[in-house]
Coordinates of C-alpha atoms and ligand atoms in Angstrom, one line a residue:
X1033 CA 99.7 111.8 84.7
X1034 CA 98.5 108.4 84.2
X1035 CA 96.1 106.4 86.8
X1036 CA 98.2 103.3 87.3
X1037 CA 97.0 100.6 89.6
X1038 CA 95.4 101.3 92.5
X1039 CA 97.4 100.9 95.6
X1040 CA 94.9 102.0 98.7
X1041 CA 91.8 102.5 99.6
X1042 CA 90.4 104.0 102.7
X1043 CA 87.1 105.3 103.6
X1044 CA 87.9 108.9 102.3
X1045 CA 90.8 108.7 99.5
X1046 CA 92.0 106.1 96.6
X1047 CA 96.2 106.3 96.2
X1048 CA 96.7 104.9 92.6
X1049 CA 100.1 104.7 91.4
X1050 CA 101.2 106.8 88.2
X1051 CA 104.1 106.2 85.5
X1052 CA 106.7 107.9 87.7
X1053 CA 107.4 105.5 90.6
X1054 CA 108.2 109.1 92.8
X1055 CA 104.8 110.1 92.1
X1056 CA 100.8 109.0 93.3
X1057 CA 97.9 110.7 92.6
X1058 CA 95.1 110.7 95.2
X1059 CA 91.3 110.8 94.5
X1060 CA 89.3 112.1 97.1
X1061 CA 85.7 110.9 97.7
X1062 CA 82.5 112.0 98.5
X1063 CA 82.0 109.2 101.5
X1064 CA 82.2 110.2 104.8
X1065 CA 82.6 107.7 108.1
X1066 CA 82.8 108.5 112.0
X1067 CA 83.2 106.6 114.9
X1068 CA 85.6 103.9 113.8
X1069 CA 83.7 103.3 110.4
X1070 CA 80.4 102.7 112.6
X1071 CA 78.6 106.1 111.0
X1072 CA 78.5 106.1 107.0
X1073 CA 77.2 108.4 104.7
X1074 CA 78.4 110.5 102.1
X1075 CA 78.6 114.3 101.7
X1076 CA 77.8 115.9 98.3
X1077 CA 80.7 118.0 96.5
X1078 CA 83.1 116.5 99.8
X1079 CA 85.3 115.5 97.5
X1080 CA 86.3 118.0 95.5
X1081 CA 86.0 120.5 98.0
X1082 CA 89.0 118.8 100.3
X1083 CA 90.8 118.2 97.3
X1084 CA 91.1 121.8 96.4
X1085 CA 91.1 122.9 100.4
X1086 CA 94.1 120.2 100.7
X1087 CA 95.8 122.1 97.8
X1088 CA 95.6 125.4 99.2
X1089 CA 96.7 124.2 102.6
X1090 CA 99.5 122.5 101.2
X1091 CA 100.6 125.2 99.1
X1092 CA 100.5 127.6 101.4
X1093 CA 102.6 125.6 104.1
X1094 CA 104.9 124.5 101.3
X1095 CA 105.5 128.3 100.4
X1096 CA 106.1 129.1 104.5
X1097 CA 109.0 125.8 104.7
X1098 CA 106.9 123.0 105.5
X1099 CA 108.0 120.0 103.0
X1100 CA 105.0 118.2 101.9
X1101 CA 103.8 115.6 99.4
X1102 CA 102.1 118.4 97.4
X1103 CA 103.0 118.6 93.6
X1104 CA 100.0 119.6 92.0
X1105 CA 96.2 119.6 91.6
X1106 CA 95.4 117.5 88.3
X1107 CA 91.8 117.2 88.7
X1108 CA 88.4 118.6 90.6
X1109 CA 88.9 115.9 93.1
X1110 CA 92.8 114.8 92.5
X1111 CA 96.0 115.6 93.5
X1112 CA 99.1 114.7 92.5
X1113 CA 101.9 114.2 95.1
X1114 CA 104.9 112.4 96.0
X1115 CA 105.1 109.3 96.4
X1116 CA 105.3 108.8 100.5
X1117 CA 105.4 105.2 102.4
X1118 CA 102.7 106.8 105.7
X1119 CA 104.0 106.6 108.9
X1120 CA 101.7 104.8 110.9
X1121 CA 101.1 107.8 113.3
X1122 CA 98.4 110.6 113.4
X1123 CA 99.3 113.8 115.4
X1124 CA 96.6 115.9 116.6
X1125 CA 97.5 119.3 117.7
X1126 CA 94.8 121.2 120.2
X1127 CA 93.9 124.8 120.7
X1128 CA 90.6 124.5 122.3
X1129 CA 89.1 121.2 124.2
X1130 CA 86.5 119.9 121.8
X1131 CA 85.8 116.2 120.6
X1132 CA 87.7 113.5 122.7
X1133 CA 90.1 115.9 124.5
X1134 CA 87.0 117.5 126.3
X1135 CA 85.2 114.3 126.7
X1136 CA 88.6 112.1 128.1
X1137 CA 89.6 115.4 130.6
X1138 CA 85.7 116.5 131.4
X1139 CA 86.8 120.0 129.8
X1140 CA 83.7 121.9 128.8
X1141 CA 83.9 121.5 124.9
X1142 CA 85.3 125.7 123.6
X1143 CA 87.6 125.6 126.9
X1144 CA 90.6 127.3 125.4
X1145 CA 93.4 125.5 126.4
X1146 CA 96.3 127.6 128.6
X1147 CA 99.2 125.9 125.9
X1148 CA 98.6 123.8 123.3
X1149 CA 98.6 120.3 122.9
X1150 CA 99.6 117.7 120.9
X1151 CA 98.9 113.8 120.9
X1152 CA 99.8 110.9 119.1
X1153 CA 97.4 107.8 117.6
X1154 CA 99.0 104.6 116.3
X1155 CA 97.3 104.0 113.2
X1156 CA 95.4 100.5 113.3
X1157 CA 91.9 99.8 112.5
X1158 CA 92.2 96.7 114.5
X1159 CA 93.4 98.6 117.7
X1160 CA 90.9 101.4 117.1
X1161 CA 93.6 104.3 116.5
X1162 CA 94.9 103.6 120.5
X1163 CA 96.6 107.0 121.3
X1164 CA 100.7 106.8 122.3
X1165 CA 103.6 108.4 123.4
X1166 CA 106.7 109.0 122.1
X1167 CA 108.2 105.7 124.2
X1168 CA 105.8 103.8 122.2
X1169 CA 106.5 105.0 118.8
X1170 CA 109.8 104.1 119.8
X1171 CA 109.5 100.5 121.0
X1172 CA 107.0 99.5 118.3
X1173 CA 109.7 101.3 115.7
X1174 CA 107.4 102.9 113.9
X1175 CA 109.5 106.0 113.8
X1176 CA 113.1 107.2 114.8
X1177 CA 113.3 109.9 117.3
X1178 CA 114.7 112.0 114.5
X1179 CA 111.7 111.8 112.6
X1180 CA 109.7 112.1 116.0
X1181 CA 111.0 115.2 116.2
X1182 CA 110.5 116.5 112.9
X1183 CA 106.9 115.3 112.9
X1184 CA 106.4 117.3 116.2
X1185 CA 108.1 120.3 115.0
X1186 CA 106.3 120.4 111.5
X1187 CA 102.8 120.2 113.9
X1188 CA 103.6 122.7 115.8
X1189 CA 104.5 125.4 112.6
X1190 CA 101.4 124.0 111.3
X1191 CA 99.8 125.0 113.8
X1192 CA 100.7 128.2 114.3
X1193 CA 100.7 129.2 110.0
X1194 CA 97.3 127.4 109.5
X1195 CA 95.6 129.4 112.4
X1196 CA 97.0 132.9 111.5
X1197 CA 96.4 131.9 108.0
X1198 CA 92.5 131.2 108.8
X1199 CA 91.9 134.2 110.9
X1200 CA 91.2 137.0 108.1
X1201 CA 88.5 134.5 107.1
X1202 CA 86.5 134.2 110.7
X1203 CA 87.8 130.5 111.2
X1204 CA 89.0 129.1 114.5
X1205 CA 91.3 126.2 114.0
X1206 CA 90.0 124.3 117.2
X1207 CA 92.6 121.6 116.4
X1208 CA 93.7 119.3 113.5
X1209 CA 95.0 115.8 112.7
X1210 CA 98.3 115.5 110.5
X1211 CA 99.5 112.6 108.4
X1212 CA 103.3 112.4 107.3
X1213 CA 105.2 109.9 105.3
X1214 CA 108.5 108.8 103.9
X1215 CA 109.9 109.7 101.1
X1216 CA 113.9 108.4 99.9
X1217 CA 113.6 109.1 103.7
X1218 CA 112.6 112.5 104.1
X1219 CA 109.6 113.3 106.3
X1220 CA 106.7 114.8 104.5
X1221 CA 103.3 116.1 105.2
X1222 CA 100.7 114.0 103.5
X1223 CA 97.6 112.4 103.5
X1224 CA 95.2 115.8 104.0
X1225 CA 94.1 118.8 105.5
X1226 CA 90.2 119.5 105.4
X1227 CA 87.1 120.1 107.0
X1228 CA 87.7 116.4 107.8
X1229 CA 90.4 116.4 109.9
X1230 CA 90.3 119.5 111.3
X1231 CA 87.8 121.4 113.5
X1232 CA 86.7 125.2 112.2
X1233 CA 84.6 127.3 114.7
X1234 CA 82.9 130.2 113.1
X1235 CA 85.0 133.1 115.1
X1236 CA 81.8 135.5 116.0
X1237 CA 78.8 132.9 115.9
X1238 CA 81.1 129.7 117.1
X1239 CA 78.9 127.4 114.3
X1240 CA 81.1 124.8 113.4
X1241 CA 81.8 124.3 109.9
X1242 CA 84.0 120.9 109.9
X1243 CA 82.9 117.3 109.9
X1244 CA 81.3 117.4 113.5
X1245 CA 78.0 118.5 111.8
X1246 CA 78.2 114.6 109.9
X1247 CA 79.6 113.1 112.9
X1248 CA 76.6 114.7 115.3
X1249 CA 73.6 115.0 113.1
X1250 CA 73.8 118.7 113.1
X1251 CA 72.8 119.4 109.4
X1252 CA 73.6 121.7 107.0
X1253 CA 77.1 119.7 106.4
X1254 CA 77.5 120.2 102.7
X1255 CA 76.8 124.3 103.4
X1256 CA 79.5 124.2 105.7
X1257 CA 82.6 122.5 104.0
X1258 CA 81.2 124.6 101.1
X1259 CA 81.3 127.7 103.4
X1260 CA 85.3 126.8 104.2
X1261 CA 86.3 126.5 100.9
X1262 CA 84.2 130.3 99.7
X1263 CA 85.6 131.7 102.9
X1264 CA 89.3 130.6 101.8
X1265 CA 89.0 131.2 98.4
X1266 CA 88.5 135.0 99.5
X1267 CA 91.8 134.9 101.3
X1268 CA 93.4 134.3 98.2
X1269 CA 91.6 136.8 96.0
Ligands
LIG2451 O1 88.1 113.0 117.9 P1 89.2 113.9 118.4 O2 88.7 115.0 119.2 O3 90.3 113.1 119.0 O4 89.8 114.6 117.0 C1 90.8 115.6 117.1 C2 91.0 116.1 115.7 O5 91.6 115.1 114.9 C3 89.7 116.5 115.0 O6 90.0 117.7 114.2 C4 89.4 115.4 114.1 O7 88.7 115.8 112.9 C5 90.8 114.9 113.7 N1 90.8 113.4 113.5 C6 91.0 112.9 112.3 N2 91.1 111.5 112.1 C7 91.0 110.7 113.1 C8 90.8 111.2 114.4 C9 90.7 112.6 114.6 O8 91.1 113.6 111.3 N3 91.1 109.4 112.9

């Protein structure tokens, strides 16, 4: 596929359009932020290594009934997918209290939670990512109930597929943040699914092996996302 023009940029990806006008490809990059952009840096091999994670992730939910933007991996660090207008709305689903669950509800952070639980962020850089409700998604029209729904419904399958999938390989999927978008008006996963946006514990040792080692000052972050990728690469041996 051809890189066309470049249509966004944010602080982990580049979306450039291709000849099909159904199809983007997405470039990820090595630079990392935290804390509302305040933290930068980057992380060597980050990149490619969420790329090809993504893939996997996506392939494997695709294969289990998930629709996503997936099509397939054309590069090290670039994916090619469907083209999908994002619906302003991140939804975080959470096993065990870690991060701003623990710190908003004074949960000890590895507190595993009696149900899970999911939450929803309007997307705006302005607003700092403000987290809503359903009601609000609703009066700000950012997405029908039907598709509401189906967002919820998708997180919630995710949820369960991606932790069963990770459990062979020793990872805890503490929770997640998932991206979907519009496309001819079907709801699809998108955006990605990588040590980034989701927390892995270590299941004996409880290391973690996700982007809270950047966001913390733990060290050792490259080791870890590389250690994610190894350990699912095994699965699929
Ligand atoms: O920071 P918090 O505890 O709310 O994050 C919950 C989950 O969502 C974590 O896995 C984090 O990596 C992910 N997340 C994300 N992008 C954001 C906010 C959170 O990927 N803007």
């Amino acid at each position: 596929p051809i890189k066309g023009e470049l249509l966004y940029e944010g602080k982990a990806k580049r979306v450039y359009r291709t000849g099909d006008p159904d199809q983007y490809l997405v470039e990820f990059k090595d630079d990392a932020t935290a804390f509302d952009g305040l933290k930068k840096g980057t992380i060597a091999r980050k990149g490619e290594i969420n790329a090809r994670l993504s893939a996997l992730f996506f392939q494997m939910l695709a294969g289990r009934g998930i629709p996503t933007h997936f099509i397939e991996q054309t590069g090290p660090r670039e994916l090619l997918v469907r083209a999908v207008e994002i619906i302003p709305v991140e939804v975080v689903v959470r096993n065990i209290a870690a991060g701003s669950l623990a710190k908003r509800l004074g949960l000890e952070e590895g507190t595993t939670l009696k149900r899970p639980v999911l939450e929803f962020y309007y997307k705006s850089d302005e607003l700092h990512d403000p987290m809503i409700n359903n009601y609000h998604i609703a009066a700000l029209e950012l997405a029908t109930d039907t598709q509401i729904k189906e967002m919820e419904s998708y997180a919630w399958k995710v949820n369960e597929l991606l932790a069963e999938f990770l459990q062979p390989a020793d990872l805890v999927l503490v929770d997640f943040k998932l991206e979907f978008g519009l496309h001819h008006g079907q709801v699809l996963l998108a955006d990605e699914i990588s040590p980034d946006t989701c927390r892995f514990w270590d299941s004996t040792s409880g290391a973690k092996l996700d982007k809270d080692r950047f966001r913390r000052d733990l060290g050792g972050v490259e080791d870890a996302y590389e250690e994610v990728l190894s350990r699912v690469e095994r699965l699929l041996q």
